[in-house]
mmCIF file of C-alpha atoms in Angstrom:
data_model
loop_
_atom_site.group_PDB
_atom_site.id
_atom_site.type_symbol
_atom_site.label_atom_id
_atom_site.label_comp_id
_atom_site.label_asym_id
_atom_site.label_seq_id
_atom_site.Cartn_x
_atom_site.Cartn_y
_atom_site.Cartn_z
ATOM 1 C CA MET M 1 -17.593 -2.726 22.542
ATOM 2 C CA ASP M 2 -21.213 -3.766 22.912
ATOM 3 C CA ALA M 3 -20.302 -7.245 21.628
ATOM 4 C CA LEU M 4 -17.364 -7.418 24.076
ATOM 5 C CA ASP M 5 -19.492 -6.535 27.101
ATOM 6 C CA GLY M 6 -19.364 -9.473 29.493
ATOM 7 C CA ALA M 7 -16.887 -11.435 27.362
ATOM 8 C CA GLY M 8 -14.310 -11.493 30.149
ATOM 9 C CA TYR M 9 -11.802 -9.030 28.720
ATOM 10 C CA ASP M 10 -10.468 -6.148 30.797
ATOM 11 C CA ILE M 11 -10.643 -3.324 28.239
ATOM 12 C CA VAL M 12 -7.754 -0.873 28.594
ATOM 13 C CA GLY M 13 -9.224 1.689 26.190
ATOM 14 C CA CYS M 14 -9.399 2.682 22.544
ATOM 15 C CA THR M 15 -6.878 4.160 20.183
ATOM 16 C CA ASP M 16 -8.049 6.732 17.661
ATOM 17 C CA GLN M 17 -6.266 8.915 15.160
ATOM 18 C CA ALA M 18 -8.809 11.760 15.360
ATOM 19 C CA LEU M 19 -10.364 11.791 18.834
ATOM 20 C CA PRO M 20 -8.349 13.241 21.742
ATOM 21 C CA ALA M 21 -7.106 11.148 24.644
ATOM 22 C CA GLY M 22 -9.729 11.037 27.376
ATOM 23 C CA HIS M 23 -12.676 11.270 24.955
ATOM 24 C CA HIS M 24 -15.472 8.971 26.212
ATOM 25 C CA VAL M 25 -16.344 6.328 23.615
ATOM 26 C CA CYS M 26 -18.802 3.866 25.156
ATOM 27 C CA GLY M 27 -19.664 2.253 28.473
ATOM 28 C CA GLY M 28 -16.886 3.831 30.511
ATOM 29 C CA ILE M 29 -14.240 3.245 27.839
ATOM 30 C CA SER M 30 -12.197 6.228 26.644
ATOM 31 C CA VAL M 31 -9.545 7.006 24.057
ATOM 32 C CA ILE M 32 -6.061 6.398 25.477
ATOM 33 C CA GLY M 33 -4.064 7.742 22.518
ATOM 34 C CA THR M 34 -3.360 7.201 18.850
ATOM 35 C CA GLU M 35 -2.184 3.991 17.178
ATOM 36 C CA ASP M 36 1.344 5.089 18.119
ATOM 37 C CA CYS M 37 0.745 3.698 21.624
ATOM 38 C CA LEU M 38 0.101 0.138 20.374
ATOM 39 C CA GLU M 39 3.742 -0.949 20.667
ATOM 40 C CA ARG M 40 3.912 0.362 24.239
ATOM 41 C CA LEU M 41 0.690 -1.466 25.159
ATOM 42 C CA LEU M 42 2.070 -4.696 23.715
ATOM 43 C CA ALA M 43 5.363 -4.253 25.600
ATOM 44 C CA GLU M 44 3.408 -3.657 28.829
ATOM 45 C CA GLY M 45 1.607 -6.985 28.440
ATOM 46 C CA THR M 46 -1.566 -6.221 26.498
ATOM 47 C CA ARG M 47 -1.868 -9.311 24.287
ATOM 48 C CA TYR M 48 -5.313 -8.953 22.761
ATOM 49 C CA ALA M 49 -6.593 -6.332 20.346
ATOM 50 C CA PHE M 50 -9.956 -5.743 18.714
ATOM 51 C CA ILE M 51 -10.516 -3.636 15.605
ATOM 52 C CA GLY M 52 -13.400 -1.167 15.747
ATOM 53 C CA ILE M 53 -13.115 -0.058 12.117
ATOM 54 C CA GLY M 54 -15.986 -0.791 9.749
ATOM 55 C CA GLY M 55 -16.438 0.210 6.143
ATOM 56 C CA ALA M 56 -19.688 0.666 4.259
ATOM 57 C CA GLN M 57 -18.026 0.589 0.843
ATOM 58 C CA SER M 58 -14.561 -0.849 1.397
ATOM 59 C CA SER M 59 -12.656 -2.974 3.913
ATOM 60 C CA GLN M 60 -9.231 -1.596 2.992
ATOM 61 C CA VAL M 61 -8.662 0.458 6.172
ATOM 62 C CA ARG M 62 -9.856 -2.400 8.386
ATOM 63 C CA ARG M 63 -7.627 -4.892 6.554
ATOM 64 C CA ALA M 64 -4.570 -2.622 6.943
ATOM 65 C CA MET M 65 -5.172 -2.313 10.708
ATOM 66 C CA TYR M 66 -5.684 -6.071 11.048
ATOM 67 C CA GLU M 67 -2.438 -6.777 9.202
ATOM 68 C CA ARG M 68 -0.565 -4.206 11.286
ATOM 69 C CA ALA M 69 -1.878 -5.553 14.602
ATOM 70 C CA THR M 70 -1.117 -9.185 13.752
ATOM 71 C CA ALA M 71 2.361 -8.283 12.457
ATOM 72 C CA MET M 72 3.059 -6.519 15.767
ATOM 73 C CA GLY M 73 2.162 -9.703 17.641
ATOM 74 C CA PHE M 74 -1.315 -8.991 18.977
ATOM 75 C CA VAL M 75 -3.841 -11.821 19.220
ATOM 76 C CA LEU M 76 -7.149 -10.878 17.579
ATOM 77 C CA PRO M 77 -9.818 -13.299 18.782
ATOM 78 C CA PRO M 78 -13.271 -13.294 17.236
ATOM 79 C CA VAL M 79 -15.919 -11.194 18.984
ATOM 80 C CA ILE M 80 -19.369 -12.753 19.120
ATOM 81 C CA HIS M 81 -22.256 -10.776 20.615
ATOM 82 C CA PRO M 82 -24.240 -12.806 23.183
ATOM 83 C CA SER M 83 -27.435 -12.438 21.106
ATOM 84 C CA ALA M 84 -25.839 -13.807 17.923
ATOM 85 C CA ILE M 85 -26.704 -17.372 16.939
ATOM 86 C CA VAL M 86 -23.689 -19.277 15.628
ATOM 87 C CA SER M 87 -23.806 -22.984 14.834
ATOM 88 C CA LYS M 88 -21.262 -25.125 16.652
ATOM 89 C CA ALA M 89 -20.489 -26.636 13.242
ATOM 90 C CA THR M 90 -19.198 -23.319 11.894
ATOM 91 C CA ARG M 91 -15.641 -21.962 11.778
ATOM 92 C CA ILE M 92 -15.098 -18.299 12.740
ATOM 93 C CA GLY M 93 -11.693 -16.796 11.902
ATOM 94 C CA HIS M 94 -9.444 -14.418 13.823
ATOM 95 C CA GLY M 95 -10.494 -10.797 14.262
ATOM 96 C CA CYS M 96 -14.113 -11.371 13.213
ATOM 97 C CA HIS M 97 -17.025 -9.430 14.654
ATOM 98 C CA ILE M 98 -20.330 -11.278 14.810
ATOM 99 C CA LEU M 99 -22.704 -8.575 16.018
ATOM 100 C CA ALA M 100 -26.090 -8.436 17.756
ATOM 101 C CA GLY M 101 -28.843 -10.545 16.216
ATOM 102 C CA ALA M 102 -26.645 -12.129 13.541
ATOM 103 C CA SER M 103 -27.353 -15.765 12.661
ATOM 104 C CA ILE M 104 -24.829 -18.164 11.110
ATOM 105 C CA GLY M 105 -25.941 -21.670 10.204
ATOM 106 C CA PRO M 106 -24.068 -24.981 10.223
ATOM 107 C CA ARG M 107 -20.978 -25.821 8.181
ATOM 108 C CA CYS M 108 -20.213 -22.207 7.327
ATOM 109 C CA THR M 109 -16.690 -20.839 7.182
ATOM 110 C CA ILE M 110 -16.155 -17.214 8.116
ATOM 111 C CA GLY M 111 -12.622 -16.088 7.219
ATOM 112 C CA ASN M 112 -10.362 -13.755 9.179
ATOM 113 C CA ASN M 113 -11.301 -10.142 9.976
ATOM 114 C CA VAL M 114 -14.881 -10.445 8.706
ATOM 115 C CA ILE M 115 -17.779 -8.356 10.008
ATOM 116 C CA VAL M 116 -21.138 -10.128 10.169
ATOM 117 C CA ASN M 117 -23.152 -7.092 11.161
ATOM 118 C CA GLN M 118 -26.379 -6.713 13.123
ATOM 119 C CA GLY M 119 -29.287 -8.856 11.974
ATOM 120 C CA THR M 120 -27.365 -10.525 9.152
ATOM 121 C CA ILE M 121 -28.261 -14.110 8.217
ATOM 122 C CA VAL M 122 -25.689 -16.523 6.786
ATOM 123 C CA CYS M 123 -27.323 -19.852 5.957
ATOM 124 C CA HIS M 124 -25.727 -23.311 5.973
ATOM 125 C CA ASP M 125 -22.606 -24.247 3.993
ATOM 126 C CA SER M 126 -21.694 -20.678 3.065
ATOM 127 C CA LEU M 127 -18.139 -19.342 2.798
ATOM 128 C CA VAL M 128 -17.264 -15.726 3.596
ATOM 129 C CA GLN M 129 -13.631 -14.975 2.830
ATOM 130 C CA ASP M 130 -11.168 -12.696 4.650
ATOM 131 C CA ASN M 131 -11.899 -9.008 5.232
ATOM 132 C CA ALA M 132 -15.457 -9.142 3.902
ATOM 133 C CA HIS M 133 -18.245 -7.082 5.483
ATOM 134 C CA LEU M 134 -21.833 -8.274 5.571
ATOM 135 C CA THR M 135 -23.650 -5.092 6.569
ATOM 136 C CA PRO M 136 -26.837 -4.995 8.715
ATOM 137 C CA GLY M 137 -29.682 -7.164 7.521
ATOM 138 C CA ALA M 138 -27.887 -8.856 4.613
ATOM 139 C CA ILE M 139 -29.228 -12.359 3.899
ATOM 140 C CA LEU M 140 -27.151 -15.149 2.347
ATOM 141 C CA ALA M 141 -28.962 -18.361 1.414
ATOM 142 C CA GLY M 142 -27.233 -21.730 1.747
ATOM 143 C CA GLY M 143 -24.035 -22.511 -0.117
ATOM 144 C CA VAL M 144 -23.254 -18.874 -0.926
ATOM 145 C CA GLY M 145 -19.669 -17.737 -1.459
ATOM 146 C CA ILE M 146 -18.487 -14.203 -0.670
ATOM 147 C CA GLY M 147 -15.011 -13.247 -1.879
ATOM 148 C CA ALA M 148 -12.302 -11.496 0.100
ATOM 149 C CA MET M 149 -12.763 -7.740 0.651
ATOM 150 C CA THR M 150 -16.354 -7.802 -0.623
ATOM 151 C CA VAL M 151 -19.016 -5.625 1.021
ATOM 152 C CA VAL M 152 -22.640 -6.803 0.913
ATOM 153 C CA GLY M 153 -25.022 -3.901 1.568
ATOM 154 C CA MET M 154 -27.900 -3.552 4.001
ATOM 155 C CA GLY M 155 -30.906 -5.687 3.180
ATOM 156 C CA ALA M 156 -29.226 -7.298 0.172
ATOM 157 C CA THR M 157 -30.194 -10.905 -0.530
ATOM 158 C CA VAL M 158 -28.074 -13.585 -2.194
ATOM 159 C CA LEU M 159 -29.780 -16.637 -3.734
ATOM 160 C CA LEU M 160 -28.892 -20.246 -2.887
ATOM 161 C CA GLY M 161 -25.457 -21.268 -4.187
ATOM 162 C CA VAL M 162 -24.546 -17.915 -5.758
ATOM 163 C CA GLN M 163 -20.849 -17.018 -5.749
ATOM 164 C CA ILE M 164 -19.766 -13.378 -5.389
ATOM 165 C CA GLY M 165 -16.146 -12.623 -6.243
ATOM 166 C CA ALA M 166 -13.444 -10.692 -4.437
ATOM 167 C CA ASP M 167 -13.481 -6.927 -3.891
ATOM 168 C CA CYS M 168 -17.104 -6.477 -4.928
ATOM 169 C CA LEU M 169 -19.616 -3.930 -3.662
ATOM 170 C CA ILE M 170 -23.226 -5.083 -3.481
ATOM 171 C CA HIS M 171 -25.497 -2.089 -2.904
ATOM 172 C CA ASN M 172 -28.187 -1.897 -0.244
ATOM 173 C CA GLY M 173 -31.341 -3.799 -1.195
ATOM 174 C CA ALA M 174 -29.816 -5.610 -4.183
ATOM 175 C CA HIS M 175 -31.151 -9.088 -4.994
ATOM 176 C CA ILE M 176 -28.354 -11.288 -6.334
ATOM 177 C CA SER M 177 -29.557 -14.351 -8.232
ATOM 178 C CA ALA M 178 -26.504 -15.065 -10.447
ATOM 179 C CA ASN M 179 -22.761 -15.248 -9.844
ATOM 180 C CA VAL M 180 -20.836 -11.950 -9.641
ATOM 181 C CA ALA M 181 -17.289 -11.616 -11.022
ATOM 182 C CA ASP M 182 -14.410 -10.110 -9.047
ATOM 183 C CA ASN M 183 -14.184 -6.303 -8.785
ATOM 184 C CA THR M 184 -17.840 -5.718 -9.641
ATOM 185 C CA ILE M 185 -20.353 -3.234 -8.269
ATOM 186 C CA VAL M 186 -23.999 -4.317 -8.324
ATOM 187 C CA ASP M 187 -26.524 -1.541 -7.689
ATOM 188 C CA ALA M 188 -29.976 -1.955 -6.141
ATOM 189 C CA GLN M 189 -31.532 -2.366 -9.618
ATOM 190 C CA GLY M 190 -29.141 -5.212 -10.494
ATOM 191 C CA ARG M 191 -26.968 -3.234 -12.911
ATOM 192 C CA ARG M 192 -23.319 -4.334 -12.892
ATOM 193 C CA HIS M 193 -20.127 -2.466 -13.687
ATOM 194 C CA LEU M 194 -16.445 -2.771 -12.847
ATOM 195 C CA ARG M 195 -15.276 -1.340 -9.574
#
């Protein structure tokens, strides 16, 4: 919601499966019901939706909500915080969240439903595939590839040109200097094992 502030959208409210209707969330926005009210909102003319689900270890819940919302017919535009720096020569997909202080260089491609979290740096010519999450302070050098559903932890660094596969989990503070295969966990000490 912080990233949406001043973006020109009239926010109706939030849906939540756990919090009660009327619960204050942020900046005058409250819970209006569970996900069961999405079809009614769409029928009443609400065209746009934004997903407020993160995921420190997995993007599965976020991906499921994105797929559900798009299948229902909602439009999920990217959300870019005013303090983020995004090159005009970069493509940002549907449903992405580019949060405060993030920086994305030229000729990057950010897939659909990606979170580029606070203070993250994505250097030139990098590719981040669908449903990935670059958590706060992650740094990707130029020409890096991040596979679909991969989570890159806080403060992790990825060396120039390194390719990380799909559905990987890179722990906080890890330094990645060689390619990582699909379905791999890399801990902060660089040890690798299958997810």
